[in-house]
Short mmCIF file of C-alpha atoms in Angstrom, two decimals:
data_model
loop_
_atom_site.label_atom_id
_atom_site.label_comp_id
_atom_site.label_asym_id
_atom_site.label_seq_id
_atom_site.Cartn_x
_atom_site.Cartn_y
_atom_site.Cartn_z
CA UNK D 1 87.11 -52.69 61.61
CA UNK D 2 86.76 -51.69 58.02
CA UNK D 3 86.33 -55.16 56.86
CA UNK D 4 83.78 -55.91 59.71
CA UNK D 5 81.70 -53.00 58.50
CA UNK D 6 81.89 -53.95 55.03
CA UNK D 7 80.75 -57.39 55.50
CA UNK D 8 77.89 -56.04 57.76
CA UNK D 9 77.04 -53.75 54.86
CA UNK D 10 76.97 -56.52 52.11
CA UNK D 11 74.87 -58.65 54.41
CA UNK D 12 72.22 -55.77 54.78
CA UNK D 13 72.19 -55.42 51.00
CA UNK D 14 71.66 -59.10 50.63
CA UNK D 15 68.94 -59.19 53.23
CA UNK D 16 67.49 -56.25 51.62
CA UNK D 17 67.39 -57.42 48.31
CA UNK D 18 65.79 -61.08 49.44
CA UNK D 19 63.20 -59.23 51.36
CA UNK D 20 62.32 -57.10 48.47
CA UNK D 21 62.21 -59.92 45.82
CA UNK D 22 59.86 -61.82 48.44
CA UNK D 23 57.71 -59.03 48.81
CA UNK D 24 57.20 -58.80 44.97
CA UNK D 25 56.74 -62.52 44.73
CA UNK D 26 54.07 -62.05 47.53
CA UNK D 27 52.35 -59.07 45.75
CA UNK D 28 52.27 -60.60 42.48
CA UNK D 29 50.62 -63.91 44.00
CA UNK D 30 48.22 -61.72 45.84
CA UNK D 31 47.52 -59.94 42.38
CA UNK D 32 47.04 -63.39 40.64
CA UNK D 33 44.64 -64.46 43.38
CA UNK D 34 42.61 -61.24 43.14
CA UNK D 35 42.32 -61.46 39.31
CA UNK D 36 41.22 -65.14 39.68
CA UNK D 37 38.83 -64.09 42.13
CA UNK D 38 37.56 -61.29 40.00
CA UNK D 39 37.28 -63.90 37.05
CA UNK D 40 35.29 -66.03 39.26
CA UNK D 41 32.77 -63.20 40.40
CA UNK D 42 32.45 -62.10 36.91
CA UNK D 43 31.79 -65.62 35.88
CA UNK D 44 29.22 -66.44 38.39
CA UNK D 45 26.38 -64.42 36.88
CA UNK D 46 26.87 -66.22 33.77
CA UNK D 47 26.63 -69.48 35.44
CA UNK D 48 23.31 -68.27 37.13
CA UNK D 49 21.94 -67.18 34.01
CA UNK D 50 22.79 -70.55 32.41
CA UNK D 51 21.27 -72.56 35.24
CA UNK D 52 18.11 -69.88 35.44
CA UNK D 53 17.41 -69.69 31.87
CA UNK D 54 15.69 -73.08 31.37
CA UNK D 55 13.20 -72.33 34.18
CA UNK D 56 11.77 -69.36 32.41
CA UNK D 57 7.95 -69.52 32.15
CA UNK D 58 6.33 -70.30 29.00
CA UNK D 59 4.31 -67.57 27.56
CA UNK D 60 0.32 -67.88 28.41
CA UNK D 61 -2.03 -69.00 25.82
CA UNK D 62 -4.71 -67.10 24.74
CA UNK D 63 -8.33 -67.46 24.86
CA UNK D 64 -8.75 -68.57 21.20
CA UNK D 65 -6.03 -70.98 21.63
CA UNK D 66 -7.33 -72.69 24.70
CA UNK D 67 -10.75 -73.08 23.10
CA UNK D 68 -9.16 -74.45 20.11
CA UNK D 69 -7.28 -77.29 22.19
CA UNK D 70 -10.25 -78.14 24.05
CA UNK D 71 -12.46 -78.70 21.08
CA UNK D 72 -9.71 -81.02 19.45
CA UNK D 73 -9.42 -82.92 22.83
CA UNK D 74 -13.23 -83.34 22.75
CA UNK D 75 -13.11 -85.54 19.45
CA UNK D 76 -14.23 -83.87 16.14
CA UNK D 77 -17.43 -86.19 16.07
CA UNK D 78 -19.51 -84.76 18.63
CA UNK D 79 -17.69 -81.60 19.15
CA UNK D 80 -18.53 -80.68 15.50
CA UNK D 81 -22.15 -81.64 15.84
CA UNK D 82 -22.59 -79.50 19.07
CA UNK D 83 -20.73 -76.51 17.00
CA UNK D 84 -23.37 -76.82 14.14
CA UNK D 85 -26.18 -76.34 16.56
CA UNK D 86 -24.61 -73.15 17.91
CA UNK D 87 -23.80 -71.83 14.47
CA UNK D 88 -27.31 -72.91 13.04
CA UNK D 89 -29.12 -71.45 16.38
CA UNK D 90 -27.18 -68.25 16.37
CA UNK D 91 -28.09 -67.63 12.57
CA UNK D 92 -31.70 -67.93 13.31
CA UNK D 93 -31.76 -66.09 16.42
CA UNK D 94 -29.67 -63.04 14.81
CA UNK D 95 -32.26 -63.10 11.77
CA UNK D 96 -35.23 -63.22 14.38
CA UNK D 97 -33.70 -60.27 16.18
CA UNK D 98 -33.41 -58.18 13.13
CA UNK D 99 -36.82 -59.17 11.93
CA UNK D 100 -38.56 -58.25 15.37
CA UNK D 101 -36.66 -55.13 15.76
CA UNK D 102 -37.97 -53.85 12.11
CA UNK D 103 -41.43 -55.14 13.08
CA UNK D 104 -41.41 -52.44 15.87
CA UNK D 105 -43.84 -49.78 15.52
CA UNK D 106 -44.75 -46.56 17.21
CA UNK D 107 -48.16 -47.37 17.79
CA UNK D 108 -48.98 -43.82 19.18
CA UNK D 109 -47.89 -41.90 16.00
CA UNK D 110 -49.57 -44.33 13.97
CA UNK D 111 -52.96 -44.14 15.31
CA UNK D 112 -52.36 -40.18 15.71
CA UNK D 113 -51.74 -40.45 11.92
CA UNK D 114 -54.73 -42.84 11.09
CA UNK D 115 -57.21 -40.74 13.10
CA UNK D 116 -55.89 -37.48 11.11
CA UNK D 117 -56.33 -39.53 7.74
CA UNK D 118 -59.82 -40.63 8.66
CA UNK D 119 -60.88 -36.89 9.53
CA UNK D 120 -59.33 -35.44 6.52
CA UNK D 121 -59.88 -38.40 3.82
CA UNK D 122 -61.59 -41.20 5.18
CA UNK D 123 -61.16 -44.91 5.04
CA UNK D 124 -58.84 -44.49 1.78
CA UNK D 125 -56.59 -42.12 3.13
CA UNK D 126 -56.48 -44.29 6.41
CA UNK D 127 -55.49 -47.31 4.31
CA UNK D 128 -52.73 -45.61 2.68
CA UNK D 129 -51.00 -44.31 5.61
CA UNK D 130 -51.28 -48.10 6.96
CA UNK D 131 -49.84 -49.45 3.88
CA UNK D 132 -46.74 -47.00 4.06
CA UNK D 133 -45.99 -48.01 7.62
CA UNK D 134 -43.84 -50.91 8.26
CA UNK D 135 -44.74 -53.67 10.82
CA UNK D 136 -47.55 -56.18 11.82
CA UNK D 137 -49.72 -53.49 13.73
CA UNK D 138 -50.03 -51.51 10.78
CA UNK D 139 -50.96 -54.59 8.63
CA UNK D 140 -53.61 -55.37 11.21
CA UNK D 141 -54.82 -51.85 10.86
CA UNK D 142 -55.12 -52.27 7.16
CA UNK D 143 -57.18 -55.42 7.58
CA UNK D 144 -59.79 -53.67 9.95
CA UNK D 145 -59.87 -50.91 7.69
CA UNK D 146 -60.68 -52.84 4.75
CA UNK D 147 -63.82 -54.28 6.73
CA UNK D 148 -65.07 -50.82 7.94
CA UNK D 149 -67.90 -50.69 5.53
CA UNK D 150 -69.00 -54.14 7.00
CA UNK D 151 -69.47 -52.71 10.45
CA UNK D 152 -67.49 -52.40 13.74
CA UNK D 153 -68.23 -56.12 14.70
CA UNK D 154 -66.73 -57.51 11.36
CA UNK D 155 -63.74 -55.24 12.03
CA UNK D 156 -63.24 -56.98 15.28
CA UNK D 157 -63.31 -60.24 13.97
CA UNK D 158 -60.84 -59.43 10.86
CA UNK D 159 -58.38 -57.84 13.53
CA UNK D 160 -58.66 -61.04 15.87
CA UNK D 161 -58.08 -63.33 12.89
CA UNK D 162 -55.45 -61.35 10.99
CA UNK D 163 -53.70 -60.83 14.55
CA UNK D 164 -53.07 -64.29 15.15
CA UNK D 165 -51.54 -64.88 11.68
CA UNK D 166 -48.99 -61.98 12.60
CA UNK D 167 -48.25 -63.47 15.83
CA UNK D 168 -47.56 -66.78 14.09
CA UNK D 169 -45.19 -64.83 11.85
CA UNK D 170 -43.34 -63.13 14.85
CA UNK D 171 -42.73 -66.71 16.36
CA UNK D 172 -41.45 -68.09 12.99
CA UNK D 173 -38.31 -69.97 13.58
CA UNK D 174 -38.28 -70.11 17.62
CA UNK D 175 -39.18 -73.70 17.69
CA UNK D 176 -35.68 -74.46 15.96
CA UNK D 177 -33.87 -72.49 18.51
CA UNK D 178 -35.77 -74.38 21.13
CA UNK D 179 -34.63 -77.56 19.23
CA UNK D 180 -31.02 -76.72 19.47
CA UNK D 181 -31.04 -75.52 22.97
CA UNK D 182 -32.34 -79.33 23.86
CA UNK D 183 -30.28 -81.22 21.37
CA UNK D 184 -26.81 -79.77 22.07
CA UNK D 185 -26.62 -81.17 25.69
CA UNK D 186 -27.95 -84.10 24.55
CA UNK D 187 -25.32 -84.69 22.13
CA UNK D 188 -23.05 -83.75 24.85
CA UNK D 189 -24.15 -86.21 27.22
CA UNK D 190 -24.17 -89.07 24.43
CA UNK D 191 -20.50 -88.08 23.64
CA UNK D 192 -19.75 -88.52 27.27
CA UNK D 193 -21.15 -91.84 27.61
CA UNK D 194 -19.72 -93.15 24.64
CA UNK D 195 -16.08 -91.85 25.74
CA UNK D 196 -16.42 -93.44 29.18
CA UNK D 197 -17.06 -96.45 27.08
CA UNK D 198 -14.04 -96.39 25.23
CA UNK D 199 -12.32 -95.36 28.13
CA UNK D 200 -13.38 -98.62 29.97
CA UNK D 201 -12.59 -100.70 26.74
CA UNK D 202 -8.96 -99.35 26.82
CA UNK D 203 -8.54 -100.21 30.82
CA UNK D 204 -9.79 -103.73 29.63
CA UNK D 205 -6.98 -104.09 26.80
CA UNK D 206 -4.56 -102.90 29.19
CA UNK D 207 -5.57 -105.26 31.89
CA UNK D 208 -4.50 -102.66 34.58
CA UNK D 209 -6.23 -99.43 35.82
CA UNK D 210 -3.70 -96.78 34.73
CA UNK D 211 -4.49 -93.13 36.24
CA UNK D 212 -3.02 -91.44 33.18
CA UNK D 213 -5.33 -93.73 30.73
CA UNK D 214 -8.61 -93.22 33.00
CA UNK D 215 -8.07 -89.47 33.37
CA UNK D 216 -7.38 -88.87 29.41
CA UNK D 217 -10.40 -90.98 28.70
CA UNK D 218 -12.73 -89.11 31.44
CA UNK D 219 -11.43 -85.69 30.16
CA UNK D 220 -12.21 -86.39 26.59
CA UNK D 221 -15.54 -87.31 27.51
CA UNK D 222 -16.71 -84.78 29.62
CA UNK D 223 -15.36 -82.19 27.23
CA UNK D 224 -18.50 -82.92 25.07
CA UNK D 225 -21.07 -82.52 27.90
CA UNK D 226 -19.25 -78.99 28.73
CA UNK D 227 -19.42 -78.23 25.14
CA UNK D 228 -23.18 -78.83 24.98
CA UNK D 229 -24.25 -77.17 28.07
CA UNK D 230 -22.35 -73.88 26.86
CA UNK D 231 -24.12 -73.84 23.52
CA UNK D 232 -27.57 -74.50 25.63
CA UNK D 233 -26.71 -71.49 27.42
CA UNK D 234 -25.78 -69.09 24.85
CA UNK D 235 -28.75 -70.19 22.89
CA UNK D 236 -31.37 -69.88 25.73
CA UNK D 237 -30.38 -66.34 26.47
CA UNK D 238 -31.07 -65.55 22.73
CA UNK D 239 -34.30 -67.46 23.35
CA UNK D 240 -35.46 -65.75 26.12
CA UNK D 241 -34.87 -62.04 24.77
CA UNK D 242 -36.60 -63.11 21.68
CA UNK D 243 -39.80 -64.41 23.61
CA UNK D 244 -39.80 -61.34 25.68
CA UNK D 245 -39.58 -58.99 22.25
CA UNK D 246 -42.44 -61.05 20.99
CA UNK D 247 -44.77 -60.58 23.85
CA UNK D 248 -43.94 -56.86 23.87
CA UNK D 249 -44.80 -56.66 20.10
CA UNK D 250 -48.16 -58.79 20.72
CA UNK D 251 -49.21 -56.69 23.55
CA UNK D 252 -48.75 -53.57 21.63
CA UNK D 253 -50.51 -55.10 18.64
CA UNK D 254 -53.43 -55.92 20.99
CA UNK D 255 -53.50 -52.57 22.76
CA UNK D 256 -53.47 -50.78 19.13
CA UNK D 257 -56.31 -53.01 17.96
CA UNK D 258 -58.52 -52.12 20.69
CA UNK D 259 -57.87 -48.20 20.20
CA UNK D 260 -58.47 -48.82 16.59
CA UNK D 261 -61.84 -50.04 17.21
CA UNK D 262 -62.31 -47.23 19.42
CA UNK D 263 -61.35 -44.72 16.76
CA UNK D 264 -63.80 -46.64 14.13
CA UNK D 265 -66.67 -46.37 16.46
CA UNK D 266 -65.85 -42.39 17.33
CA UNK D 267 -65.65 -42.14 13.64
CA UNK D 268 -68.87 -43.68 12.59
CA UNK D 269 -70.55 -41.71 15.49
CA UNK D 270 -69.30 -38.35 14.06
CA UNK D 271 -70.83 -38.94 10.60
#
């Protein structure tokens, strides 16, 4: 009986030890699997990042860079000439704007000063006031006052004659802006026609109509037209502003001249 109990105890010990060994082995295997899965989980973002990295969007180009690239694609010959038209036209327009703004005069104040000078010091004092005032209106007043001793009719003729001279000075340079407005799109169209001819020559040499070849040639040809039209639009805006400015000054000159004649008639009658 004791031997049987001893055998049963030994069998139980061996069985427990084997079970414990299997449990530890299974736990170790489970730990290895978990660690492997963990490594895969941590490796996945790296792999995704490596896959996604090349798909990142390229930085957007600025307006200056885009304009520069389109200008180069259009060709230096005609695009350079169109750009020269823009630069020269803007230079003349800016000079005219400065000149016309300096030519503007407060005619009401000038008439009041001339009237006060005539009452206080006569024609000489009125001439001095006009000489010290800037603008075409004051110059016309000076010419009229110089003829004051010859009568009102001579004053009117002098004002009309010298008014035409001053109006010509105001419109000086406008013809060049008008020329560049017409010339820029014409040069653009010429560049387009020449570019189309070159594109068809390339198609004839290749012996086949390649979409890439045709598209590239047409793009280069049309860029010159776009450049010419843009230059014409910009210069046309400046030209219209200058025309309206000249008209405003001319109207002011005419109104002031009539007021001056009335003032001189009133002054002669008061003597």
